[in-house]
PDB file of C-alpha atoms in Angstrom:
ATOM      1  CA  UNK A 872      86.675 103.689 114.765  1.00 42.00           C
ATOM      2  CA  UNK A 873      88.142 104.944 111.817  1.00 42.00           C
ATOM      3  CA  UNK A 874      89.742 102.445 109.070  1.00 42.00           C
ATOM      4  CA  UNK A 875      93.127 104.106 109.412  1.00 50.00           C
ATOM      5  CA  UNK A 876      93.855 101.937 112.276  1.00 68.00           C
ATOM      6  CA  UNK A 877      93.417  98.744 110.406  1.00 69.00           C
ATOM      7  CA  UNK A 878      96.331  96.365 111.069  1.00 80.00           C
ATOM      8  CA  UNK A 879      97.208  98.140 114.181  1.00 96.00           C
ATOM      9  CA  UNK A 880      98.009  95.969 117.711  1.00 98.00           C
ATOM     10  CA  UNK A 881      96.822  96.702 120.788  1.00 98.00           C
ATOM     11  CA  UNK A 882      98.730  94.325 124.153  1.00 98.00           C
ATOM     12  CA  UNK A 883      96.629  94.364 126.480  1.00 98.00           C
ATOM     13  CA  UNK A 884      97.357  94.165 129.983  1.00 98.00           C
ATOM     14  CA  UNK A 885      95.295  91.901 132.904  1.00 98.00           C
ATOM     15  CA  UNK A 886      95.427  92.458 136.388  1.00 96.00           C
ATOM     16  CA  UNK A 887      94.502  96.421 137.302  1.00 96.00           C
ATOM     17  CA  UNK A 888      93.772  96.846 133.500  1.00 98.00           C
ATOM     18  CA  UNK A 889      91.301  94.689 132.108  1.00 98.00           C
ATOM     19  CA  UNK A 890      90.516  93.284 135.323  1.00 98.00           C
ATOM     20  CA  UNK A 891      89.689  95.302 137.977  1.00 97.00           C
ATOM     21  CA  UNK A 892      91.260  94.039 140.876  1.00 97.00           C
ATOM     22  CA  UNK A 893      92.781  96.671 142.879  1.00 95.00           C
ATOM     23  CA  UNK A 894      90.326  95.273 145.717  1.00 95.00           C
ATOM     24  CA  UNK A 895      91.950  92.030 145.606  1.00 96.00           C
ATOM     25  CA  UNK A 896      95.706  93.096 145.397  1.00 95.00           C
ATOM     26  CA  UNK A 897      95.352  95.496 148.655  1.00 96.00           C
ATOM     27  CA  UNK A 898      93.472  92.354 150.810  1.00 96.00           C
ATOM     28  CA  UNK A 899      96.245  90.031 149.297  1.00 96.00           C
ATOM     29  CA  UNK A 900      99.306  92.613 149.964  1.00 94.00           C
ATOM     30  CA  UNK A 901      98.082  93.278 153.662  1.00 96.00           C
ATOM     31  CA  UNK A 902      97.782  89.482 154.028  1.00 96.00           C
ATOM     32  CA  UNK A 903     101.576  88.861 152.888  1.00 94.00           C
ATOM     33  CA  UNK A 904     102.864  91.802 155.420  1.00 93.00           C
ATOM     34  CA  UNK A 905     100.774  90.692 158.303  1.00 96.00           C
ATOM     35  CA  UNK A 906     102.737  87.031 157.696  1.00 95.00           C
ATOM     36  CA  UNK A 907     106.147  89.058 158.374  1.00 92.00           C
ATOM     37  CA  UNK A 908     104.549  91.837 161.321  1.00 92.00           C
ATOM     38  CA  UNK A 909     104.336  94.821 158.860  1.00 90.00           C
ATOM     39  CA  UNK A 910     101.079  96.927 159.166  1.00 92.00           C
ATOM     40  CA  UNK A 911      98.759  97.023 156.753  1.00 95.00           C
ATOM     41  CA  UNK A 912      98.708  99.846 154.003  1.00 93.00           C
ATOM     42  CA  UNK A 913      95.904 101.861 151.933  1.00 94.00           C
ATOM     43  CA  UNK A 914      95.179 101.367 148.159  1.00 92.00           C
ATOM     44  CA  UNK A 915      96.249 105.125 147.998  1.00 92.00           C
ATOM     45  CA  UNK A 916      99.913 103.971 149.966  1.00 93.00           C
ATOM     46  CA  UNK A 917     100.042 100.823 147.793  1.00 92.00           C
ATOM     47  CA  UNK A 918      99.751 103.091 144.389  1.00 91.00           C
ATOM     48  CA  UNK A 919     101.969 105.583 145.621  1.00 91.00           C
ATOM     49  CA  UNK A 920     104.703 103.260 146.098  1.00 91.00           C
ATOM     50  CA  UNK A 921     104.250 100.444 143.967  1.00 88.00           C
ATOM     51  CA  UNK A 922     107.147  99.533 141.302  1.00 87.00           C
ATOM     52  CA  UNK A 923     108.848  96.174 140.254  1.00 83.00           C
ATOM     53  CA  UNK A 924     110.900  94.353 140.645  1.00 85.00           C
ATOM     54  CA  UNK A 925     108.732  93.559 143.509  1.00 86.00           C
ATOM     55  CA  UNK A 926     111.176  93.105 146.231  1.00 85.00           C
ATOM     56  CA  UNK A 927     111.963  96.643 145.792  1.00 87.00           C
ATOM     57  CA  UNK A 928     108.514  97.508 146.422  1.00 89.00           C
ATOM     58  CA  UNK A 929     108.630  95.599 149.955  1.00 86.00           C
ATOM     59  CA  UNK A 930     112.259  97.806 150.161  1.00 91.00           C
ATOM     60  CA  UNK A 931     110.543 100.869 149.822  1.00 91.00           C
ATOM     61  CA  UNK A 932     107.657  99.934 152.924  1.00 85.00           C
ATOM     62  CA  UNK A 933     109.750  98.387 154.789  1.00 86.00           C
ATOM     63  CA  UNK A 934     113.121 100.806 154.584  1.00 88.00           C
ATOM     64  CA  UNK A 935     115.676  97.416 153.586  1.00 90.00           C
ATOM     65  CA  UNK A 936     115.317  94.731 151.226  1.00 88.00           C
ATOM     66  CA  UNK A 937     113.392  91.683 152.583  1.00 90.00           C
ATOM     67  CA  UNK A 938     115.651  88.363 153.084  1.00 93.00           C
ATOM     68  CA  UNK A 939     114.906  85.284 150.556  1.00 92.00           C
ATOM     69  CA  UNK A 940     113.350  83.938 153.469  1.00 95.00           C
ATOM     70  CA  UNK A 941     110.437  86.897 154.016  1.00 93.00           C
ATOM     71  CA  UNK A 942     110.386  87.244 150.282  1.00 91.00           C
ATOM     72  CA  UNK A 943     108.939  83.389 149.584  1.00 93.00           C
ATOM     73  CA  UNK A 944     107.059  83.686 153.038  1.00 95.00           C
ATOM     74  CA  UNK A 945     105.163  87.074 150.817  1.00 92.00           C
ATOM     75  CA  UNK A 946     104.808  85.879 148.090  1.00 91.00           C
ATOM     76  CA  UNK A 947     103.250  82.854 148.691  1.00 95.00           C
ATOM     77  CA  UNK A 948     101.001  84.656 151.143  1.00 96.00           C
ATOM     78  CA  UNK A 949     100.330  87.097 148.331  1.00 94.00           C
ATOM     79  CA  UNK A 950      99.282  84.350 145.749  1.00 93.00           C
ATOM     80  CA  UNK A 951      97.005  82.265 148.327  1.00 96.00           C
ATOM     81  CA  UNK A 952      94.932  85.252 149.430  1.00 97.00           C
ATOM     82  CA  UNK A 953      94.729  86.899 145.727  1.00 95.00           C
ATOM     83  CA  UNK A 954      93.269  83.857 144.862  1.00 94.00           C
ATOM     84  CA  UNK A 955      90.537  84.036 147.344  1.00 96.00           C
ATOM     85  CA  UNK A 956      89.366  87.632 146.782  1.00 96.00           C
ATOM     86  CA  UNK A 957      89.646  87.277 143.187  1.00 95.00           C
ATOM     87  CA  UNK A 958      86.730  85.931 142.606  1.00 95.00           C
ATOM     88  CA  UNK A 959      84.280  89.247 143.704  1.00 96.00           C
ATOM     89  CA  UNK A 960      86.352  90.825 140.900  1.00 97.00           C
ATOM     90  CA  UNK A 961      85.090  91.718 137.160  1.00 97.00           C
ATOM     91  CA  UNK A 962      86.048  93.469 134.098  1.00 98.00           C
ATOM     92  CA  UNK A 963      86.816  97.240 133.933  1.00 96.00           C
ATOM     93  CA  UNK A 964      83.589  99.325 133.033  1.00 94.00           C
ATOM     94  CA  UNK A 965      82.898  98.988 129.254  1.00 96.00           C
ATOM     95  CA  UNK A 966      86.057  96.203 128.654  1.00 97.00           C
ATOM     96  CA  UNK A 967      84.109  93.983 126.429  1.00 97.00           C
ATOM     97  CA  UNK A 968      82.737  96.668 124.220  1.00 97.00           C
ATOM     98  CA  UNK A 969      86.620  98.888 123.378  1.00 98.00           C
ATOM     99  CA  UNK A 970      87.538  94.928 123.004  1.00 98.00           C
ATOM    100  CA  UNK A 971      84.752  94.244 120.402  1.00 97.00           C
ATOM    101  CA  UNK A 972      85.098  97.529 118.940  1.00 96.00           C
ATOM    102  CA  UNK A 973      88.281  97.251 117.776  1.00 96.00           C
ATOM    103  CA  UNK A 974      88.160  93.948 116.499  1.00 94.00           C
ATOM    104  CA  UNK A 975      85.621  94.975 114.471  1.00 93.00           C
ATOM    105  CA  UNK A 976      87.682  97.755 113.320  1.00 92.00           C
ATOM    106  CA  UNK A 977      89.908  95.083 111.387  1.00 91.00           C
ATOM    107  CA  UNK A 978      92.452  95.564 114.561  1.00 95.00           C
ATOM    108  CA  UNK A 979      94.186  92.319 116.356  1.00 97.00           C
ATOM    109  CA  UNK A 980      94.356  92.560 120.070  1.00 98.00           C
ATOM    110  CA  UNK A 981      96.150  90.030 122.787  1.00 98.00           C
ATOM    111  CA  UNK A 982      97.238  89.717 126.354  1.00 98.00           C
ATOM    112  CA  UNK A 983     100.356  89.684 128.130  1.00 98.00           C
ATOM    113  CA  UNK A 984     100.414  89.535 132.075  1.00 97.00           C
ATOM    114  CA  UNK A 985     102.484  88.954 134.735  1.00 94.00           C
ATOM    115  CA  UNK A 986      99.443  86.864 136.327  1.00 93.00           C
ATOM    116  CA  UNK A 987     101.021  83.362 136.386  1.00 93.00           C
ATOM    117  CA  UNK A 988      99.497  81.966 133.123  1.00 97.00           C
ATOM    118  CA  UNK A 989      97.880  78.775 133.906  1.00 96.00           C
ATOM    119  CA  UNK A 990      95.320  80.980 136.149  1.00 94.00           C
ATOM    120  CA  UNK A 991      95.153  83.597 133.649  1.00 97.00           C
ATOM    121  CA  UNK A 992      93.957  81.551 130.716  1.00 97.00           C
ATOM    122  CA  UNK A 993      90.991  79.881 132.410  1.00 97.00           C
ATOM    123  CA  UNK A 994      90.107  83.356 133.799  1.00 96.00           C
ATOM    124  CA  UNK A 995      89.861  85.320 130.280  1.00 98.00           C
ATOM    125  CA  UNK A 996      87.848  81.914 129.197  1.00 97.00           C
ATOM    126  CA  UNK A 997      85.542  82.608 132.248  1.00 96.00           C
ATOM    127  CA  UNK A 998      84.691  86.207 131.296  1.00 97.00           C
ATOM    128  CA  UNK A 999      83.580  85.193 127.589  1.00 96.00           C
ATOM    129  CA  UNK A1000      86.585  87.344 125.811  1.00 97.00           C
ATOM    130  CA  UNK A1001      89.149  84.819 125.042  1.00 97.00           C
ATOM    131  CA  UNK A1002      87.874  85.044 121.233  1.00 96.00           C
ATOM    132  CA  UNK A1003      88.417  88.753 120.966  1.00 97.00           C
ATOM    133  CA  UNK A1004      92.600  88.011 121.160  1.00 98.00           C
ATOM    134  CA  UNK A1005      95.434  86.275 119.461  1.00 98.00           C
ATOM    135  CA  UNK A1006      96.966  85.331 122.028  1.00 98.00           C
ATOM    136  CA  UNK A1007      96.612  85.207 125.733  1.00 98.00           C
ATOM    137  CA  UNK A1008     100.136  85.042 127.668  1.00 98.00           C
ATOM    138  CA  UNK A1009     100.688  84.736 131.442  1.00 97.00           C
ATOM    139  CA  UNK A1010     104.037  84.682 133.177  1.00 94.00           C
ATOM    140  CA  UNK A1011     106.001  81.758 133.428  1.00 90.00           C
ATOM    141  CA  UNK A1012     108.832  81.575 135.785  1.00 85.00           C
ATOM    142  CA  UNK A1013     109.181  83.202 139.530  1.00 84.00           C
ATOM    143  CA  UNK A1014     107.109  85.937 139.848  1.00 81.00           C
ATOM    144  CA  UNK A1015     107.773  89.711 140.925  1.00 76.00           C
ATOM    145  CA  UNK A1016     109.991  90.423 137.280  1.00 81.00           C
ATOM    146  CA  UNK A1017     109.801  92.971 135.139  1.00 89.00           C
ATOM    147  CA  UNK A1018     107.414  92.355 132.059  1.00 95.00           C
ATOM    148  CA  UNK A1019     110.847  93.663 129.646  1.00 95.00           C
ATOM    149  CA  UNK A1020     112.148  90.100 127.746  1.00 95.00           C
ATOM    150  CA  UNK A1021     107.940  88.743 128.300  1.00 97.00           C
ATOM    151  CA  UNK A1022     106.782  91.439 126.223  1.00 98.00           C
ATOM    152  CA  UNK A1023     109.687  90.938 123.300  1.00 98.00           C
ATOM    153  CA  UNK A1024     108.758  86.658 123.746  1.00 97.00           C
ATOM    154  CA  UNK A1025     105.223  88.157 123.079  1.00 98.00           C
ATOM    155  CA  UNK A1026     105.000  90.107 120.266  1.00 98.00           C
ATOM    156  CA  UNK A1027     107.850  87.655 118.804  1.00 98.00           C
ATOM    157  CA  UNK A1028     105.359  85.241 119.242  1.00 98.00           C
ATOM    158  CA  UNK A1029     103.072  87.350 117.255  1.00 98.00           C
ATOM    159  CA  UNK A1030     105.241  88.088 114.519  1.00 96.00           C
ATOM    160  CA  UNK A1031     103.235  85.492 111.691  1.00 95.00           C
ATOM    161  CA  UNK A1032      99.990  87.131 112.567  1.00 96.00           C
ATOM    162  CA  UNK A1033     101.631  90.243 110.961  1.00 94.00           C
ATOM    163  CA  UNK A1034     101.945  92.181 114.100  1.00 97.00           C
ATOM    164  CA  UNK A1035     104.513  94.801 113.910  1.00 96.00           C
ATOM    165  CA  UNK A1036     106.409  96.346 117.031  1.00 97.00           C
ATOM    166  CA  UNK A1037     105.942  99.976 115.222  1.00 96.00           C
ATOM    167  CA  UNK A1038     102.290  99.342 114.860  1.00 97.00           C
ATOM    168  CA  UNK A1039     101.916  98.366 118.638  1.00 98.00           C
ATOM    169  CA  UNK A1040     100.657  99.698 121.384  1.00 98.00           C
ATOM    170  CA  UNK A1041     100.823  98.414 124.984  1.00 98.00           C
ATOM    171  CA  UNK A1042      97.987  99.831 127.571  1.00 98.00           C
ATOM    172  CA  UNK A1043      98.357  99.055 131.174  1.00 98.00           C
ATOM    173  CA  UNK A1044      98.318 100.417 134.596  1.00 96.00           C
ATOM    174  CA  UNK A1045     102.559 100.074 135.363  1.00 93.00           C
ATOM    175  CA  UNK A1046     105.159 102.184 135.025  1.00 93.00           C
ATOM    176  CA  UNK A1047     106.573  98.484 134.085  1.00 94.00           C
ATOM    177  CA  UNK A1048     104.197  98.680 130.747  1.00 97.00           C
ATOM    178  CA  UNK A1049     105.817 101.440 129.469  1.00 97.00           C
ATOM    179  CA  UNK A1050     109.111  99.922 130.061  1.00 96.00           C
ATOM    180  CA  UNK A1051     108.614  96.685 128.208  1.00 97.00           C
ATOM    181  CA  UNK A1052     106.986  98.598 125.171  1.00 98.00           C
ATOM    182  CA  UNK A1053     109.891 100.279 124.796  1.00 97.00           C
ATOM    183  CA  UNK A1054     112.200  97.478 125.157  1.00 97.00           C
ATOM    184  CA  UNK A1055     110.351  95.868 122.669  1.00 98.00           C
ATOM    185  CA  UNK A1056     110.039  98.774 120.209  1.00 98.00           C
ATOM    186  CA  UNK A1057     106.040  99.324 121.077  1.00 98.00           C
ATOM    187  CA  UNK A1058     104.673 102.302 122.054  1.00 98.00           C
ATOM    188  CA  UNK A1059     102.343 102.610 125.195  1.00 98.00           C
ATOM    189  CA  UNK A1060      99.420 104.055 127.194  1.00 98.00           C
ATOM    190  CA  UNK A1061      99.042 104.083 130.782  1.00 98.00           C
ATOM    191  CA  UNK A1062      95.486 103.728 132.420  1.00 97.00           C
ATOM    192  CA  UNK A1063      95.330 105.819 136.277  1.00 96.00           C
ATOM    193  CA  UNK A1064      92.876 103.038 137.414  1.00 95.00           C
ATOM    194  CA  UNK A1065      95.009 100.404 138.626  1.00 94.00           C
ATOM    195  CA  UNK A1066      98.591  99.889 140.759  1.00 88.00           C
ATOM    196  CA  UNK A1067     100.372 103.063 140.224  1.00 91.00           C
ATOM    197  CA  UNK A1068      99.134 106.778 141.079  1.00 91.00           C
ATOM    198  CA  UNK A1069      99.050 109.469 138.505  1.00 94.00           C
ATOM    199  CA  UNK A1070     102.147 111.186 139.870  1.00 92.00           C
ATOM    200  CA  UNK A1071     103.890 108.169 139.404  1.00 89.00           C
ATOM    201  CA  UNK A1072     102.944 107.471 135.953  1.00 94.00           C
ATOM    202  CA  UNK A1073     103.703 110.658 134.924  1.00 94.00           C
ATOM    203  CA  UNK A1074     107.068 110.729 135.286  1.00 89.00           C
ATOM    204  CA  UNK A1075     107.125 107.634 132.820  1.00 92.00           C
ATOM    205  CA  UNK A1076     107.242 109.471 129.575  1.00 93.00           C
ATOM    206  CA  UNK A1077     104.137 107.650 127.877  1.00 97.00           C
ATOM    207  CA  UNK A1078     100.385 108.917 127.942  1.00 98.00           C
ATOM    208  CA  UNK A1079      98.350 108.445 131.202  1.00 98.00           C
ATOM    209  CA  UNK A1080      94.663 108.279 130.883  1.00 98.00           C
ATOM    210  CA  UNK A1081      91.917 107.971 133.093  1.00 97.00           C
ATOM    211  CA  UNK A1082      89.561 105.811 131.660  1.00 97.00           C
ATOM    212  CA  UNK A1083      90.236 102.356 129.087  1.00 98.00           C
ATOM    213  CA  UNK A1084      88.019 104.460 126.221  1.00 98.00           C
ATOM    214  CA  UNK A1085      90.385 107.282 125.988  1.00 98.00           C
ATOM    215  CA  UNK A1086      93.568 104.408 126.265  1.00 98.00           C
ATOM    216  CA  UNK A1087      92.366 103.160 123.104  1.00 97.00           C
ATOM    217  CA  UNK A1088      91.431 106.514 121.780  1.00 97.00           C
ATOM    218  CA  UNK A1089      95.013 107.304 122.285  1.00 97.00           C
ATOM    219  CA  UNK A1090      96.825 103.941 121.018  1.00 97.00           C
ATOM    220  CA  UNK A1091      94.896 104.838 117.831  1.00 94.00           C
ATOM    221  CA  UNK A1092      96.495 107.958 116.862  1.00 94.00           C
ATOM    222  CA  UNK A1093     100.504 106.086 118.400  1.00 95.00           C
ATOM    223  CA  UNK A1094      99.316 103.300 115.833  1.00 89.00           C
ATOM    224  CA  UNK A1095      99.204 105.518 112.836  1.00 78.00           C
TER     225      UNK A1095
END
């Protein structure tokens, strides 16, 4: 990695990114429909349609917007049964090397998720990584939000570490990634692998790759 990139940023994000979980989030979504008689979906559906907020996401399955009532009744279902299929989940393919490599670069990383952060914390910590980032940030708050105001909180947060918005780049698997980069004056790279199809990152306006190596190949030359 070439010393160019020194001082660049890199915000990482969890669930579909770093942590391959798409198994998970399909067993935990068909869970939270079955509680309100929808039938269950593929991965393929699920990545087709996927977008946040996430009520609009149930809107577009189930042709109306669910009540407050089905919402909480989902979501809870959602967050019980992620938990329990979690756990046969890992890292992406080759995660803890792009992570080493570009600390050793003389690059700062972190995280930002919407993962509720008291579970995401002790879940980096479990995989060995925590010490490759600056910060590790979960969502606090009701869930199913855009990632927008988190990611400005974030790299706010940041700011004494001398990361710069300019010299930022955001890789994730949402449509939503892109989104909050912006907002927060980052640029960003979206990975095919996790919640959203190719067709639907495409029409996003960032760069969609296929594999974590060339997302960091990438945020390398935005970081210049």
């Amino acid at each position: 990695m070439g010393k160019h990139v020194a001082g660049a940023h890199i915000v990482w994000d969890w669930n579909g990114t770093l942590f391959q979980d798409n198994d998970a989030v399909i067993n935990a979504t068909n869970a939270a429909f079955e509680e309100i008689g929808l039938a269950p979906i593929t991965l393929e559906r699920y990545r087709e349609l996927y977008c946040v907020p996430i009520p609009r996401f149930y809107q577009r399955l189930m042709g109306r917007v669910p009540t407050d009532a089905e919402w909480q009744v989902m979501d809870t279902a959602f967050h019980h049964h992620y938990t329990l299929h979690r756990t046969a989940c890992g890292l992406a393919d080759g995660a803890e090397l792009l992570l080493a490599d570009w600390a050793s670069a003389g690059c700062s990383q972190s995280i930002l998720s919407m993962y509720g952060h008291d579970e995401l914390v002790p879940l980096v910590r479990q995989f060995g990584i925590e010490s490759h980032f600056l910060r590790v940030d979960g969502r606090t708050g009701p869930s199913g939000g855009s990632k927008a105001e988190h990611m400005v909180r974030h790299l706010g947060a940041l700011a004494g570490a001398g990361v710069a918005p300019p010299r930022t780049v955001v890789i994730g698997d949402a449509a939503d990634d892109a989104v909050a980069a912006l907002h927060a004056g980052a640029r960003a790279v979206l990975y095919t692998g996790g919640s959203h199809s190719r067709a639907s990152l495409e029409g996003v306006g960032a760069p969609v790759v296929d594999t974590l190596a060339e997302a960091v190949e990438v945020a390398k030359g935005l970081a210049e």
